[in-house]
Amino acid sequence: MASFTPKLVALFLLLLFSHLTTLSSATSTLRDDLLGAARAPSFVSWLRGLRRRIHQHPELAFQEHRTSELVRAELDALGVSYVWPVAWTGVVATIAGGGGGGPVVALRADMDALPLQELVDWEYKSLETGKMHACGHDAHVTMLLGAAKLLQYRKKDLKGTVKLVFQPAEESYAGAYYILEEGALDGLEAIFGLHVSPHLPVGVVASRPGPFLAASARFSATVAGKGGHAGGPHDAVDPIIAACSTVLSLQQLVARETDPLEAAVVSVTLLRGGDVYNVIPGSATFGGTVRSMTDEGLAYLMKRVKEVVQGQAIVHRCAATVDFMEEELRPYPATVNDEGMYAHAKAVAEAMLGEANVKTAPQSMGAEDFAFYAQRAAGAFFFIGVGNETSMDRASPVHSPHFVMDEEVLPIGAAFHASVAIEYLK
């Protein structure tokens, strides 16, 4: 066993004390300075007001004109410069440090709502018929505006540049892809994003390194046969039988062609045929989604879906076409958290919220267009809790017309966003 001189022991203890002091100082700064500022009554009141205004006027993908106007007005009031329009309704703001130069890190919030009728009866419910912020994007925008305020007041101390991405069309229409296509984030080194989760309590965040959310695509298939009277099926070529057989055959892609230790989904979610009881229709359509935890897995499922649909059509004397709608509903890659960026955001969260409030999330077959950013730069995507068992009857999932959240999350998310950027640039 090696022996240590008193001088070496003293030096080790001095370094250890210095390290612990640094960690303690960082924890104190994050918790007391940023989170404390975000929790100031006037700051919280401002955040709540923003979120409620956005919530009352939800807008669908690429239609976020009013939301974008609100974002720009708040940025103008803060003196934060921005570029607009980006990807039609998006806004990309810039807060540069006093010294100039340095790395570039981005924070992202999505702005669009869902085509749902809100069924929550509260003072600030949606005023737009058939539209609702049922996925928490109103909170995402609010938290990022809160981060803008925190960062703008501390811009002289920033050791680089922070980009604030107010993105349109996360729901199905790949707004992130179009933000990147316009070059608004060229030169980016890292990016961070948050998404509310009603299944986590307020004050808790969760994520994981590596593959986190699924790659996803949609498909629509049409099987063409020959219509006829239902009493004489031999004179027709029944596309309903072909479609039903195909739906069953597609289930084998997961059950018999996918490694049982790998996650994959093939879900047929719609099926349409004729509309008369005694008539065999000339065609039938069906569609759904395919998902995998890897981009390669998604590509394989898409290839096989097309082969199975067309092959089953031939077996049943029909013809078939498959459309993955890759231009209108661009497939999403898998969301893969960069190991280093994840570790950075996790450390920030632990310093601010305490280690017990930072959880390891399971992988999810949900999909996120944040994945496009994570392909270009070191990305970290976290869930942030909005549940509260004492004040909420039950936690309805996102995309539910009954979705609600505890607004105490707003200052936490604002401070978390700002802290990740500030600490990254140090």
Short mmCIF file of N, CA and C in Angstrom, two decimals, residues 159-288:
data_model
loop_
_atom_site.label_atom_id
_atom_site.label_comp_id
_atom_site.label_asym_id
_atom_site.label_seq_id
_atom_site.Cartn_x
_atom_site.Cartn_y
_atom_site.Cartn_z
N LYS A 159 -20.61 34.02 -21.06
CA LYS A 159 -19.34 33.77 -21.73
C LYS A 159 -19.54 33.23 -23.15
N GLY A 160 -20.61 33.64 -23.76
CA GLY A 160 -20.93 33.17 -25.10
C GLY A 160 -22.30 33.70 -25.51
N THR A 161 -22.99 32.95 -26.36
CA THR A 161 -24.26 33.40 -26.91
C THR A 161 -25.34 32.36 -26.66
N VAL A 162 -26.53 32.86 -26.31
CA VAL A 162 -27.69 32.00 -26.09
C VAL A 162 -28.72 32.31 -27.18
N LYS A 163 -29.17 31.28 -27.89
CA LYS A 163 -30.25 31.40 -28.86
C LYS A 163 -31.54 30.90 -28.21
N LEU A 164 -32.61 31.64 -28.35
CA LEU A 164 -33.91 31.26 -27.82
C LEU A 164 -34.82 30.92 -28.99
N VAL A 165 -35.22 29.66 -29.11
CA VAL A 165 -35.95 29.19 -30.27
C VAL A 165 -37.43 29.00 -29.91
N PHE A 166 -38.27 29.88 -30.44
CA PHE A 166 -39.72 29.76 -30.29
C PHE A 166 -40.24 29.14 -31.58
N GLN A 167 -40.45 27.84 -31.52
CA GLN A 167 -40.65 27.03 -32.72
C GLN A 167 -42.12 26.73 -33.01
N PRO A 168 -42.53 26.83 -34.26
CA PRO A 168 -43.88 26.42 -34.63
C PRO A 168 -43.95 24.91 -34.88
N ALA A 169 -45.15 24.39 -34.88
CA ALA A 169 -45.48 23.11 -35.52
C ALA A 169 -44.68 21.91 -35.03
N GLU A 170 -44.63 21.72 -33.72
CA GLU A 170 -44.04 20.46 -33.23
C GLU A 170 -44.97 19.30 -33.46
N GLU A 171 -46.28 19.56 -33.34
CA GLU A 171 -47.27 18.48 -33.44
C GLU A 171 -47.44 18.03 -34.90
N SER A 172 -46.71 16.98 -35.26
CA SER A 172 -46.85 16.30 -36.55
C SER A 172 -46.14 16.96 -37.72
N TYR A 173 -45.90 18.26 -37.69
CA TYR A 173 -45.46 18.94 -38.90
C TYR A 173 -43.98 19.36 -38.90
N ALA A 174 -43.20 18.85 -37.95
CA ALA A 174 -41.74 18.96 -38.00
C ALA A 174 -41.23 20.39 -38.10
N GLY A 175 -41.77 21.27 -37.28
CA GLY A 175 -41.31 22.65 -37.31
C GLY A 175 -39.82 22.79 -37.08
N ALA A 176 -39.23 21.92 -36.27
CA ALA A 176 -37.79 21.99 -36.00
C ALA A 176 -36.99 21.81 -37.27
N TYR A 177 -37.43 20.91 -38.12
CA TYR A 177 -36.74 20.66 -39.39
C TYR A 177 -36.65 21.95 -40.21
N TYR A 178 -37.74 22.70 -40.27
CA TYR A 178 -37.77 23.91 -41.09
C TYR A 178 -37.00 25.06 -40.45
N ILE A 179 -36.96 25.09 -39.11
CA ILE A 179 -36.10 26.07 -38.43
C ILE A 179 -34.65 25.85 -38.85
N LEU A 180 -34.21 24.61 -38.84
CA LEU A 180 -32.83 24.29 -39.21
C LEU A 180 -32.58 24.55 -40.69
N GLU A 181 -33.57 24.24 -41.53
CA GLU A 181 -33.40 24.43 -42.97
C GLU A 181 -33.16 25.90 -43.32
N GLU A 182 -33.71 26.80 -42.54
CA GLU A 182 -33.54 28.23 -42.83
C GLU A 182 -32.22 28.78 -42.32
N GLY A 183 -31.43 27.93 -41.64
CA GLY A 183 -30.10 28.36 -41.21
C GLY A 183 -30.08 29.23 -39.97
N ALA A 184 -31.18 29.29 -39.26
CA ALA A 184 -31.26 30.18 -38.10
C ALA A 184 -30.39 29.73 -36.95
N LEU A 185 -29.97 28.46 -36.97
CA LEU A 185 -29.15 27.94 -35.86
C LEU A 185 -27.80 27.43 -36.34
N ASP A 186 -27.33 27.93 -37.47
CA ASP A 186 -26.00 27.55 -37.94
C ASP A 186 -24.95 27.94 -36.90
N GLY A 187 -23.98 27.08 -36.69
CA GLY A 187 -22.93 27.36 -35.71
C GLY A 187 -23.28 26.94 -34.30
N LEU A 188 -24.42 26.32 -34.13
CA LEU A 188 -24.87 25.91 -32.80
C LEU A 188 -24.01 24.75 -32.28
N GLU A 189 -23.69 24.80 -30.99
CA GLU A 189 -22.92 23.72 -30.37
C GLU A 189 -23.79 22.79 -29.54
N ALA A 190 -24.78 23.36 -28.87
CA ALA A 190 -25.60 22.54 -27.97
C ALA A 190 -27.00 23.14 -27.89
N ILE A 191 -27.97 22.29 -27.52
CA ILE A 191 -29.35 22.76 -27.41
C ILE A 191 -30.05 21.99 -26.29
N PHE A 192 -30.97 22.68 -25.62
CA PHE A 192 -31.68 22.11 -24.48
C PHE A 192 -33.17 22.38 -24.65
N GLY A 193 -33.99 21.38 -24.28
CA GLY A 193 -35.43 21.56 -24.37
C GLY A 193 -36.13 20.91 -23.19
N LEU A 194 -37.30 21.45 -22.85
CA LEU A 194 -38.13 20.92 -21.77
C LEU A 194 -39.51 20.57 -22.30
N HIS A 195 -40.12 19.55 -21.69
CA HIS A 195 -41.51 19.22 -21.99
C HIS A 195 -42.21 18.88 -20.69
N VAL A 196 -43.39 19.46 -20.49
CA VAL A 196 -44.14 19.21 -19.26
C VAL A 196 -44.59 17.76 -19.19
N SER A 197 -44.68 17.25 -17.95
CA SER A 197 -45.18 15.90 -17.72
C SER A 197 -46.13 15.91 -16.53
N PRO A 198 -47.40 15.55 -16.74
CA PRO A 198 -48.34 15.50 -15.63
C PRO A 198 -48.11 14.31 -14.71
N HIS A 199 -47.23 13.40 -15.12
CA HIS A 199 -46.97 12.21 -14.31
C HIS A 199 -45.81 12.41 -13.34
N LEU A 200 -45.19 13.58 -13.39
CA LEU A 200 -44.16 13.96 -12.42
C LEU A 200 -44.68 15.12 -11.59
N PRO A 201 -44.41 15.14 -10.28
CA PRO A 201 -44.84 16.28 -9.47
C PRO A 201 -44.02 17.52 -9.77
N VAL A 202 -44.59 18.66 -9.47
CA VAL A 202 -43.87 19.92 -9.62
C VAL A 202 -42.58 19.87 -8.79
N GLY A 203 -41.50 20.35 -9.38
CA GLY A 203 -40.23 20.34 -8.68
C GLY A 203 -39.37 19.14 -9.03
N VAL A 204 -39.88 18.25 -9.89
CA VAL A 204 -39.14 17.06 -10.30
C VAL A 204 -38.92 17.11 -11.81
N VAL A 205 -37.72 16.72 -12.25
CA VAL A 205 -37.44 16.62 -13.68
C VAL A 205 -36.90 15.22 -13.96
N ALA A 206 -36.96 14.80 -15.22
CA ALA A 206 -36.52 13.45 -15.57
C ALA A 206 -36.04 13.39 -17.01
N SER A 207 -35.04 12.57 -17.23
CA SER A 207 -34.53 12.32 -18.58
C SER A 207 -33.61 11.11 -18.51
N ARG A 208 -32.91 10.85 -19.59
CA ARG A 208 -31.95 9.75 -19.61
C ARG A 208 -30.94 10.02 -20.72
N PRO A 209 -29.72 9.50 -20.59
CA PRO A 209 -28.74 9.65 -21.66
C PRO A 209 -29.03 8.71 -22.81
N GLY A 210 -28.58 9.05 -24.00
CA GLY A 210 -28.74 8.19 -25.16
C GLY A 210 -30.15 8.20 -25.71
N PRO A 211 -30.57 7.12 -26.37
CA PRO A 211 -31.92 7.07 -26.97
C PRO A 211 -33.00 7.29 -25.92
N PHE A 212 -33.89 8.23 -26.18
CA PHE A 212 -34.90 8.63 -25.19
C PHE A 212 -36.32 8.48 -25.75
N LEU A 213 -36.56 9.07 -26.92
CA LEU A 213 -37.88 9.03 -27.55
C LEU A 213 -37.77 8.39 -28.94
N ALA A 214 -38.89 7.87 -29.41
CA ALA A 214 -38.88 7.04 -30.61
C ALA A 214 -38.79 7.84 -31.91
N ALA A 215 -38.27 7.18 -32.93
CA ALA A 215 -38.43 7.64 -34.31
C ALA A 215 -39.83 7.25 -34.76
N SER A 216 -40.47 8.10 -35.55
CA SER A 216 -41.88 7.88 -35.85
C SER A 216 -42.22 8.29 -37.28
N ALA A 217 -43.12 7.53 -37.88
CA ALA A 217 -43.65 7.88 -39.20
C ALA A 217 -45.11 7.46 -39.27
N ARG A 218 -45.85 8.08 -40.19
CA ARG A 218 -47.25 7.72 -40.42
C ARG A 218 -47.37 7.12 -41.81
N PHE A 219 -48.41 6.32 -42.00
CA PHE A 219 -48.64 5.78 -43.33
C PHE A 219 -50.13 5.72 -43.62
N SER A 220 -50.45 5.81 -44.90
CA SER A 220 -51.82 5.65 -45.37
C SER A 220 -51.78 4.69 -46.55
N ALA A 221 -52.61 3.64 -46.52
CA ALA A 221 -52.63 2.63 -47.58
C ALA A 221 -54.01 2.56 -48.22
N THR A 222 -54.04 2.40 -49.50
CA THR A 222 -55.30 2.22 -50.23
C THR A 222 -55.24 0.90 -51.00
N VAL A 223 -56.24 0.08 -50.75
CA VAL A 223 -56.35 -1.20 -51.45
C VAL A 223 -57.50 -1.09 -52.44
N ALA A 224 -57.22 -1.31 -53.71
CA ALA A 224 -58.23 -1.20 -54.77
C ALA A 224 -58.62 -2.58 -55.27
N GLY A 225 -59.93 -2.84 -55.25
CA GLY A 225 -60.45 -4.10 -55.76
C GLY A 225 -61.49 -3.83 -56.84
N LYS A 226 -62.59 -4.55 -56.76
CA LYS A 226 -63.70 -4.35 -57.70
C LYS A 226 -64.99 -4.45 -56.91
N GLY A 227 -65.77 -3.38 -56.93
CA GLY A 227 -67.00 -3.35 -56.18
C GLY A 227 -68.07 -4.26 -56.77
N GLY A 228 -69.08 -4.54 -55.95
CA GLY A 228 -70.18 -5.37 -56.42
C GLY A 228 -71.21 -5.57 -55.34
N HIS A 229 -72.25 -6.34 -55.67
CA HIS A 229 -73.31 -6.62 -54.71
C HIS A 229 -72.80 -7.62 -53.66
N ALA A 230 -73.15 -7.36 -52.41
CA ALA A 230 -72.68 -8.23 -51.34
C ALA A 230 -73.23 -9.65 -51.47
N GLY A 231 -74.36 -9.80 -52.17
CA GLY A 231 -74.92 -11.13 -52.37
C GLY A 231 -74.21 -11.93 -53.43
N GLY A 232 -73.32 -11.27 -54.20
CA GLY A 232 -72.56 -11.97 -55.24
C GLY A 232 -71.09 -11.66 -55.13
N PRO A 233 -70.47 -12.05 -54.03
CA PRO A 233 -69.06 -11.69 -53.82
C PRO A 233 -68.13 -12.27 -54.88
N HIS A 234 -68.54 -13.36 -55.55
CA HIS A 234 -67.68 -13.96 -56.57
C HIS A 234 -67.55 -13.09 -57.81
N ASP A 235 -68.45 -12.13 -57.94
CA ASP A 235 -68.38 -11.21 -59.07
C ASP A 235 -67.60 -9.93 -58.73
N ALA A 236 -67.18 -9.85 -57.47
CA ALA A 236 -66.42 -8.68 -57.01
C ALA A 236 -65.01 -9.12 -56.61
N VAL A 237 -64.15 -8.14 -56.37
CA VAL A 237 -62.83 -8.38 -55.77
C VAL A 237 -62.80 -7.55 -54.49
N ASP A 238 -62.95 -8.23 -53.37
CA ASP A 238 -63.26 -7.57 -52.10
C ASP A 238 -62.03 -6.92 -51.46
N PRO A 239 -61.93 -5.59 -51.44
CA PRO A 239 -60.78 -4.92 -50.81
C PRO A 239 -60.86 -4.94 -49.28
N ILE A 240 -62.06 -5.16 -48.73
CA ILE A 240 -62.19 -5.21 -47.27
C ILE A 240 -61.44 -6.41 -46.72
N ILE A 241 -61.62 -7.58 -47.36
CA ILE A 241 -60.91 -8.78 -46.94
C ILE A 241 -59.40 -8.57 -47.05
N ALA A 242 -58.97 -7.97 -48.14
CA ALA A 242 -57.54 -7.72 -48.35
C ALA A 242 -57.00 -6.78 -47.28
N ALA A 243 -57.74 -5.74 -46.97
CA ALA A 243 -57.29 -4.77 -45.97
C ALA A 243 -57.20 -5.41 -44.59
N CYS A 244 -58.22 -6.19 -44.22
CA CYS A 244 -58.23 -6.83 -42.91
C CYS A 244 -57.09 -7.83 -42.77
N SER A 245 -56.85 -8.60 -43.81
CA SER A 245 -55.73 -9.54 -43.80
C SER A 245 -54.40 -8.81 -43.66
N THR A 246 -54.29 -7.68 -44.31
CA THR A 246 -53.06 -6.90 -44.24
C THR A 246 -52.82 -6.35 -42.84
N VAL A 247 -53.87 -5.86 -42.22
CA VAL A 247 -53.74 -5.33 -40.87
C VAL A 247 -53.19 -6.41 -39.93
N LEU A 248 -53.70 -7.62 -40.05
CA LEU A 248 -53.21 -8.71 -39.22
C LEU A 248 -51.76 -9.07 -39.56
N SER A 249 -51.44 -9.09 -40.83
CA SER A 249 -50.08 -9.44 -41.25
C SER A 249 -49.06 -8.41 -40.76
N LEU A 250 -49.46 -7.15 -40.70
CA LEU A 250 -48.53 -6.10 -40.25
C LEU A 250 -48.09 -6.32 -38.80
N GLN A 251 -48.91 -7.00 -38.00
CA GLN A 251 -48.54 -7.22 -36.61
C GLN A 251 -47.33 -8.14 -36.50
N GLN A 252 -47.08 -8.94 -37.52
CA GLN A 252 -45.93 -9.84 -37.49
C GLN A 252 -44.60 -9.10 -37.61
N LEU A 253 -44.64 -7.85 -38.06
CA LEU A 253 -43.39 -7.09 -38.19
C LEU A 253 -42.73 -6.88 -36.83
N VAL A 254 -43.53 -6.72 -35.82
CA VAL A 254 -42.99 -6.59 -34.46
C VAL A 254 -42.85 -7.96 -33.82
N ALA A 255 -43.87 -8.82 -33.96
CA ALA A 255 -43.89 -10.11 -33.27
C ALA A 255 -42.85 -11.09 -33.80
N ARG A 256 -42.54 -11.03 -35.11
CA ARG A 256 -41.66 -12.04 -35.70
C ARG A 256 -40.47 -11.49 -36.47
N GLU A 257 -40.37 -10.20 -36.65
CA GLU A 257 -39.23 -9.67 -37.41
C GLU A 257 -38.38 -8.70 -36.62
N THR A 258 -38.82 -8.35 -35.41
CA THR A 258 -38.08 -7.39 -34.59
C THR A 258 -37.48 -8.11 -33.39
N ASP A 259 -36.23 -7.83 -33.09
CA ASP A 259 -35.58 -8.37 -31.90
C ASP A 259 -36.44 -8.08 -30.68
N PRO A 260 -36.78 -9.10 -29.88
CA PRO A 260 -37.63 -8.87 -28.70
C PRO A 260 -37.03 -7.88 -27.71
N LEU A 261 -35.72 -7.65 -27.77
CA LEU A 261 -35.08 -6.71 -26.87
C LEU A 261 -35.04 -5.30 -27.43
N GLU A 262 -35.58 -5.11 -28.62
CA GLU A 262 -35.65 -3.78 -29.21
C GLU A 262 -37.11 -3.32 -29.28
N ALA A 263 -37.32 -2.03 -29.05
CA ALA A 263 -38.67 -1.49 -29.02
C ALA A 263 -39.13 -1.10 -30.41
N ALA A 264 -40.33 -1.53 -30.77
CA ALA A 264 -40.92 -1.16 -32.06
C ALA A 264 -42.43 -1.22 -31.95
N VAL A 265 -43.10 -0.40 -32.76
CA VAL A 265 -44.56 -0.34 -32.75
C VAL A 265 -45.05 -0.25 -34.19
N VAL A 266 -46.07 -1.05 -34.50
CA VAL A 266 -46.85 -0.88 -35.73
C VAL A 266 -48.31 -0.85 -35.31
N SER A 267 -48.92 0.32 -35.38
CA SER A 267 -50.32 0.47 -34.95
C SER A 267 -51.16 0.97 -36.10
N VAL A 268 -52.15 0.17 -36.49
CA VAL A 268 -53.14 0.61 -37.47
C VAL A 268 -54.28 1.27 -36.69
N THR A 269 -54.52 2.53 -36.97
CA THR A 269 -55.44 3.31 -36.13
C THR A 269 -56.69 3.78 -36.87
N LEU A 270 -56.74 3.55 -38.18
CA LEU A 270 -57.95 3.93 -38.91
C LEU A 270 -58.17 2.94 -40.05
N LEU A 271 -59.44 2.68 -40.34
CA LEU A 271 -59.82 1.74 -41.39
C LEU A 271 -61.16 2.18 -41.97
N ARG A 272 -61.18 2.41 -43.28
CA ARG A 272 -62.41 2.87 -43.93
C ARG A 272 -62.69 2.04 -45.17
N GLY A 273 -63.95 1.65 -45.32
CA GLY A 273 -64.35 0.92 -46.52
C GLY A 273 -65.59 1.54 -47.11
N GLY A 274 -66.60 0.70 -47.37
CA GLY A 274 -67.83 1.22 -47.95
C GLY A 274 -68.73 1.87 -46.93
N ASP A 275 -69.90 2.32 -47.40
CA ASP A 275 -70.88 2.95 -46.51
C ASP A 275 -72.30 2.43 -46.77
N VAL A 276 -72.39 1.28 -47.45
CA VAL A 276 -73.68 0.65 -47.72
C VAL A 276 -73.60 -0.80 -47.25
N TYR A 277 -74.64 -1.28 -46.57
CA TYR A 277 -74.59 -2.61 -45.97
C TYR A 277 -74.50 -3.75 -46.99
N ASN A 278 -75.09 -3.57 -48.14
CA ASN A 278 -75.14 -4.69 -49.08
C ASN A 278 -74.32 -4.44 -50.35
N VAL A 279 -73.30 -3.62 -50.23
CA VAL A 279 -72.43 -3.34 -51.38
C VAL A 279 -70.97 -3.53 -50.99
N ILE A 280 -70.27 -4.34 -51.73
CA ILE A 280 -68.81 -4.47 -51.56
C ILE A 280 -68.17 -3.25 -52.23
N PRO A 281 -67.40 -2.45 -51.48
CA PRO A 281 -66.84 -1.23 -52.07
C PRO A 281 -65.71 -1.54 -53.05
N GLY A 282 -65.39 -0.58 -53.85
CA GLY A 282 -64.30 -0.73 -54.81
C GLY A 282 -62.93 -0.56 -54.20
N SER A 283 -62.87 0.07 -53.02
CA SER A 283 -61.57 0.27 -52.39
C SER A 283 -61.73 0.39 -50.88
N ALA A 284 -60.64 0.22 -50.18
CA ALA A 284 -60.60 0.41 -48.72
C ALA A 284 -59.29 1.10 -48.38
N THR A 285 -59.32 1.92 -47.35
CA THR A 285 -58.11 2.61 -46.91
C THR A 285 -57.88 2.34 -45.43
N PHE A 286 -56.63 2.32 -45.06
CA PHE A 286 -56.28 2.21 -43.64
C PHE A 286 -54.94 2.90 -43.43
N GLY A 287 -54.65 3.18 -42.19
CA GLY A 287 -53.41 3.88 -41.89
C GLY A 287 -53.07 3.81 -40.43
N GLY A 288 -51.93 4.35 -40.10
CA GLY A 288 -51.49 4.32 -38.71
C GLY A 288 -50.08 4.85 -38.56
#
